[in-house]
């Protein structure tokens, strides 16, 4: 992983130690998800699938899910909830209906689906939830 730039100092270690630590954490998360990423990429190639999915693809009967304008599914298993405002320490997310619930991949907390939840946010990682089965 690298930041693109031409004749510039954009490597992760060229920033502050805090930024380098965040880069490393993001790379570690990507590495942990790599088997899933490769599986989903294979589906894109073989089945004309899509990695980034609007909630209507997976939750067509969940009226509240259809109202979400920034949340999206990464494949069928991960709900991504971008934080679109600066300076916040919590974020309201909608967890679509899912009988088994959702797991916050940042801390392992299990949350029920079909409801809103207020979750802690910081500069370390955006809220991402794994759909439990």
PDB file of C-alpha atoms in Angstrom:
ATOM      1  CA  UNK A   1       0.000   0.000   0.000  1.00  0.00           C
ATOM      2  CA  UNK A   2       1.303   3.416  -0.870  1.00  0.00           C
ATOM      3  CA  UNK A   3       0.131   6.932  -1.519  1.00  0.00           C
ATOM      4  CA  UNK A   4       0.613   7.947  -5.143  1.00  0.00           C
ATOM      5  CA  UNK A   5       2.748  10.933  -5.943  1.00  0.00           C
ATOM      6  CA  UNK A   6       5.356  11.995  -8.441  1.00  0.00           C
ATOM      7  CA  UNK A   7       8.695  13.130  -7.095  1.00  0.00           C
ATOM      8  CA  UNK A   8       7.198  13.631  -3.672  1.00  0.00           C
ATOM      9  CA  UNK A   9       7.720  12.130  -0.256  1.00  0.00           C
ATOM     10  CA  UNK A  10       4.430  10.262   0.115  1.00  0.00           C
ATOM     11  CA  UNK A  11       5.588   7.015   1.700  1.00  0.00           C
ATOM     12  CA  UNK A  12       3.904   6.243   5.041  1.00  0.00           C
ATOM     13  CA  UNK A  13       7.131   6.723   7.022  1.00  0.00           C
ATOM     14  CA  UNK A  14       7.515  10.269   5.641  1.00  0.00           C
ATOM     15  CA  UNK A  15       4.595  11.449   7.788  1.00  0.00           C
ATOM     16  CA  UNK A  16       4.334  11.529  11.573  1.00  0.00           C
ATOM     17  CA  UNK A  17       4.817   8.381  13.703  1.00  0.00           C
ATOM     18  CA  UNK A  18       1.064   8.510  14.457  1.00  0.00           C
ATOM     19  CA  UNK A  19       0.213   8.503  10.733  1.00  0.00           C
ATOM     20  CA  UNK A  20       2.659   5.663  10.100  1.00  0.00           C
ATOM     21  CA  UNK A  21       0.983   3.660  12.888  1.00  0.00           C
ATOM     22  CA  UNK A  22      -2.421   4.235  11.245  1.00  0.00           C
ATOM     23  CA  UNK A  23      -1.058   3.141   7.871  1.00  0.00           C
ATOM     24  CA  UNK A  24       0.255  -0.050   9.471  1.00  0.00           C
ATOM     25  CA  UNK A  25      -3.106  -0.726  11.151  1.00  0.00           C
ATOM     26  CA  UNK A  26      -4.946  -0.269   7.837  1.00  0.00           C
ATOM     27  CA  UNK A  27      -2.496  -2.590   6.083  1.00  0.00           C
ATOM     28  CA  UNK A  28      -2.921  -5.201   8.841  1.00  0.00           C
ATOM     29  CA  UNK A  29      -6.708  -5.002   8.504  1.00  0.00           C
ATOM     30  CA  UNK A  30      -6.431  -5.442   4.743  1.00  0.00           C
ATOM     31  CA  UNK A  31      -4.159  -8.454   5.226  1.00  0.00           C
ATOM     32  CA  UNK A  32      -6.626 -10.006   7.678  1.00  0.00           C
ATOM     33  CA  UNK A  33      -9.418  -9.553   5.123  1.00  0.00           C
ATOM     34  CA  UNK A  34      -7.330 -10.727   2.157  1.00  0.00           C
ATOM     35  CA  UNK A  35      -8.914 -14.210   1.860  1.00  0.00           C
ATOM     36  CA  UNK A  36     -12.362 -12.596   1.789  1.00  0.00           C
ATOM     37  CA  UNK A  37     -11.199  -9.905  -0.657  1.00  0.00           C
ATOM     38  CA  UNK A  38      -9.790 -12.546  -3.013  1.00  0.00           C
ATOM     39  CA  UNK A  39     -12.960 -14.642  -2.750  1.00  0.00           C
ATOM     40  CA  UNK A  40     -15.117 -11.631  -3.603  1.00  0.00           C
ATOM     41  CA  UNK A  41     -12.786 -10.561  -6.426  1.00  0.00           C
ATOM     42  CA  UNK A  42     -13.148 -14.064  -7.869  1.00  0.00           C
ATOM     43  CA  UNK A  43     -16.916 -13.635  -7.833  1.00  0.00           C
ATOM     44  CA  UNK A  44     -16.529 -10.342  -9.717  1.00  0.00           C
ATOM     45  CA  UNK A  45     -14.490 -12.105 -12.386  1.00  0.00           C
ATOM     46  CA  UNK A  46     -16.520 -15.319 -12.646  1.00  0.00           C
ATOM     47  CA  UNK A  47     -20.070 -14.157 -11.837  1.00  0.00           C
ATOM     48  CA  UNK A  48     -20.171 -10.458 -12.811  1.00  0.00           C
ATOM     49  CA  UNK A  49     -20.574  -9.722  -9.103  1.00  0.00           C
ATOM     50  CA  UNK A  50     -19.872  -6.372  -7.467  1.00  0.00           C
ATOM     51  CA  UNK A  51     -17.689  -5.663  -4.427  1.00  0.00           C
ATOM     52  CA  UNK A  52     -19.244  -2.350  -3.409  1.00  0.00           C
ATOM     53  CA  UNK A  53     -22.975  -2.921  -3.047  1.00  0.00           C
ATOM     54  CA  UNK A  54     -25.822  -0.537  -2.213  1.00  0.00           C
ATOM     55  CA  UNK A  55     -27.947  -1.806   0.666  1.00  0.00           C
ATOM     56  CA  UNK A  56     -30.904  -2.428  -1.644  1.00  0.00           C
ATOM     57  CA  UNK A  57     -28.989  -5.392  -3.136  1.00  0.00           C
ATOM     58  CA  UNK A  58     -28.991  -7.282   0.161  1.00  0.00           C
ATOM     59  CA  UNK A  59     -31.867  -5.714   2.106  1.00  0.00           C
ATOM     60  CA  UNK A  60     -34.603  -4.894  -0.430  1.00  0.00           C
ATOM     61  CA  UNK A  61     -37.414  -5.228   2.148  1.00  0.00           C
ATOM     62  CA  UNK A  62     -35.764  -3.195   4.920  1.00  0.00           C
ATOM     63  CA  UNK A  63     -37.280   0.259   4.398  1.00  0.00           C
ATOM     64  CA  UNK A  64     -34.818   1.967   6.742  1.00  0.00           C
ATOM     65  CA  UNK A  65     -31.828   0.384   4.988  1.00  0.00           C
ATOM     66  CA  UNK A  66     -33.051   1.883   1.730  1.00  0.00           C
ATOM     67  CA  UNK A  67     -32.931   5.374   3.269  1.00  0.00           C
ATOM     68  CA  UNK A  68     -29.189   5.192   3.981  1.00  0.00           C
ATOM     69  CA  UNK A  69     -27.159   7.427   1.697  1.00  0.00           C
ATOM     70  CA  UNK A  70     -23.590   6.625   2.709  1.00  0.00           C
ATOM     71  CA  UNK A  71     -23.535   3.070   4.077  1.00  0.00           C
ATOM     72  CA  UNK A  72     -22.738   0.212   1.721  1.00  0.00           C
ATOM     73  CA  UNK A  73     -21.920  -3.472   1.720  1.00  0.00           C
ATOM     74  CA  UNK A  74     -18.450  -4.788   0.908  1.00  0.00           C
ATOM     75  CA  UNK A  75     -19.473  -8.065  -0.695  1.00  0.00           C
ATOM     76  CA  UNK A  76     -22.324  -9.659   1.235  1.00  0.00           C
ATOM     77  CA  UNK A  77     -20.601  -9.909   4.620  1.00  0.00           C
ATOM     78  CA  UNK A  78     -19.363  -6.438   5.599  1.00  0.00           C
ATOM     79  CA  UNK A  79     -21.326  -3.257   6.213  1.00  0.00           C
ATOM     80  CA  UNK A  80     -19.185  -0.137   5.769  1.00  0.00           C
ATOM     81  CA  UNK A  81     -20.341   3.037   7.521  1.00  0.00           C
ATOM     82  CA  UNK A  82     -18.186   5.997   6.449  1.00  0.00           C
ATOM     83  CA  UNK A  83     -17.896   8.947   8.791  1.00  0.00           C
ATOM     84  CA  UNK A  84     -18.687  11.986   6.653  1.00  0.00           C
ATOM     85  CA  UNK A  85     -18.138  14.764   9.196  1.00  0.00           C
ATOM     86  CA  UNK A  86     -15.006  15.888  10.967  1.00  0.00           C
ATOM     87  CA  UNK A  87     -14.423  16.312  14.672  1.00  0.00           C
ATOM     88  CA  UNK A  88     -16.947  13.705  15.839  1.00  0.00           C
ATOM     89  CA  UNK A  89     -16.417  11.041  18.505  1.00  0.00           C
ATOM     90  CA  UNK A  90     -19.569   9.024  17.856  1.00  0.00           C
ATOM     91  CA  UNK A  91     -21.500   8.117  14.742  1.00  0.00           C
ATOM     92  CA  UNK A  92     -25.047   6.931  14.205  1.00  0.00           C
ATOM     93  CA  UNK A  93     -25.135   3.839  12.025  1.00  0.00           C
ATOM     94  CA  UNK A  94     -28.037   1.797  10.754  1.00  0.00           C
ATOM     95  CA  UNK A  95     -27.596  -1.951  11.039  1.00  0.00           C
ATOM     96  CA  UNK A  96     -29.943  -3.604   8.528  1.00  0.00           C
ATOM     97  CA  UNK A  97     -32.284  -6.383   9.533  1.00  0.00           C
ATOM     98  CA  UNK A  98     -30.292  -9.544  10.140  1.00  0.00           C
ATOM     99  CA  UNK A  99     -31.575 -12.189  12.532  1.00  0.00           C
ATOM    100  CA  UNK A 100     -28.122 -13.187  13.787  1.00  0.00           C
ATOM    101  CA  UNK A 101     -27.016  -9.562  14.192  1.00  0.00           C
ATOM    102  CA  UNK A 102     -23.776  -7.768  13.360  1.00  0.00           C
ATOM    103  CA  UNK A 103     -20.259  -7.774  14.798  1.00  0.00           C
ATOM    104  CA  UNK A 104     -18.234  -4.576  15.049  1.00  0.00           C
ATOM    105  CA  UNK A 105     -14.905  -5.698  13.568  1.00  0.00           C
ATOM    106  CA  UNK A 106     -13.038  -3.062  15.564  1.00  0.00           C
ATOM    107  CA  UNK A 107     -13.886  -4.504  18.987  1.00  0.00           C
ATOM    108  CA  UNK A 108     -15.945  -7.690  18.500  1.00  0.00           C
ATOM    109  CA  UNK A 109     -19.134  -6.229  19.980  1.00  0.00           C
ATOM    110  CA  UNK A 110     -22.312  -7.942  18.787  1.00  0.00           C
ATOM    111  CA  UNK A 111     -25.212  -5.664  17.843  1.00  0.00           C
ATOM    112  CA  UNK A 112     -28.759  -6.453  16.793  1.00  0.00           C
ATOM    113  CA  UNK A 113     -29.918  -5.688  13.273  1.00  0.00           C
ATOM    114  CA  UNK A 114     -32.918  -3.657  12.201  1.00  0.00           C
ATOM    115  CA  UNK A 115     -31.983  -0.681  14.358  1.00  0.00           C
ATOM    116  CA  UNK A 116     -29.757   2.355  14.703  1.00  0.00           C
ATOM    117  CA  UNK A 117     -26.731   2.267  16.969  1.00  0.00           C
ATOM    118  CA  UNK A 118     -24.473   5.043  18.220  1.00  0.00           C
ATOM    119  CA  UNK A 119     -20.868   3.864  17.936  1.00  0.00           C
ATOM    120  CA  UNK A 120     -17.575   5.367  19.031  1.00  0.00           C
ATOM    121  CA  UNK A 121     -15.392   6.710  16.214  1.00  0.00           C
ATOM    122  CA  UNK A 122     -11.897   8.095  16.017  1.00  0.00           C
ATOM    123  CA  UNK A 123      -9.158   8.509  13.456  1.00  0.00           C
ATOM    124  CA  UNK A 124      -8.132   4.857  13.744  1.00  0.00           C
ATOM    125  CA  UNK A 125     -10.847   3.211  11.640  1.00  0.00           C
ATOM    126  CA  UNK A 126     -14.312   3.807  10.279  1.00  0.00           C
ATOM    127  CA  UNK A 127     -17.153   1.637  11.589  1.00  0.00           C
ATOM    128  CA  UNK A 128     -17.331  -1.693   9.747  1.00  0.00           C
ATOM    129  CA  UNK A 129     -19.642  -4.516  10.778  1.00  0.00           C
ATOM    130  CA  UNK A 130     -19.533  -8.208   9.818  1.00  0.00           C
ATOM    131  CA  UNK A 131     -22.901  -9.808   9.113  1.00  0.00           C
ATOM    132  CA  UNK A 132     -23.315 -12.746  11.478  1.00  0.00           C
ATOM    133  CA  UNK A 133     -24.859 -15.954  10.181  1.00  0.00           C
TER     134      UNK A 133
END
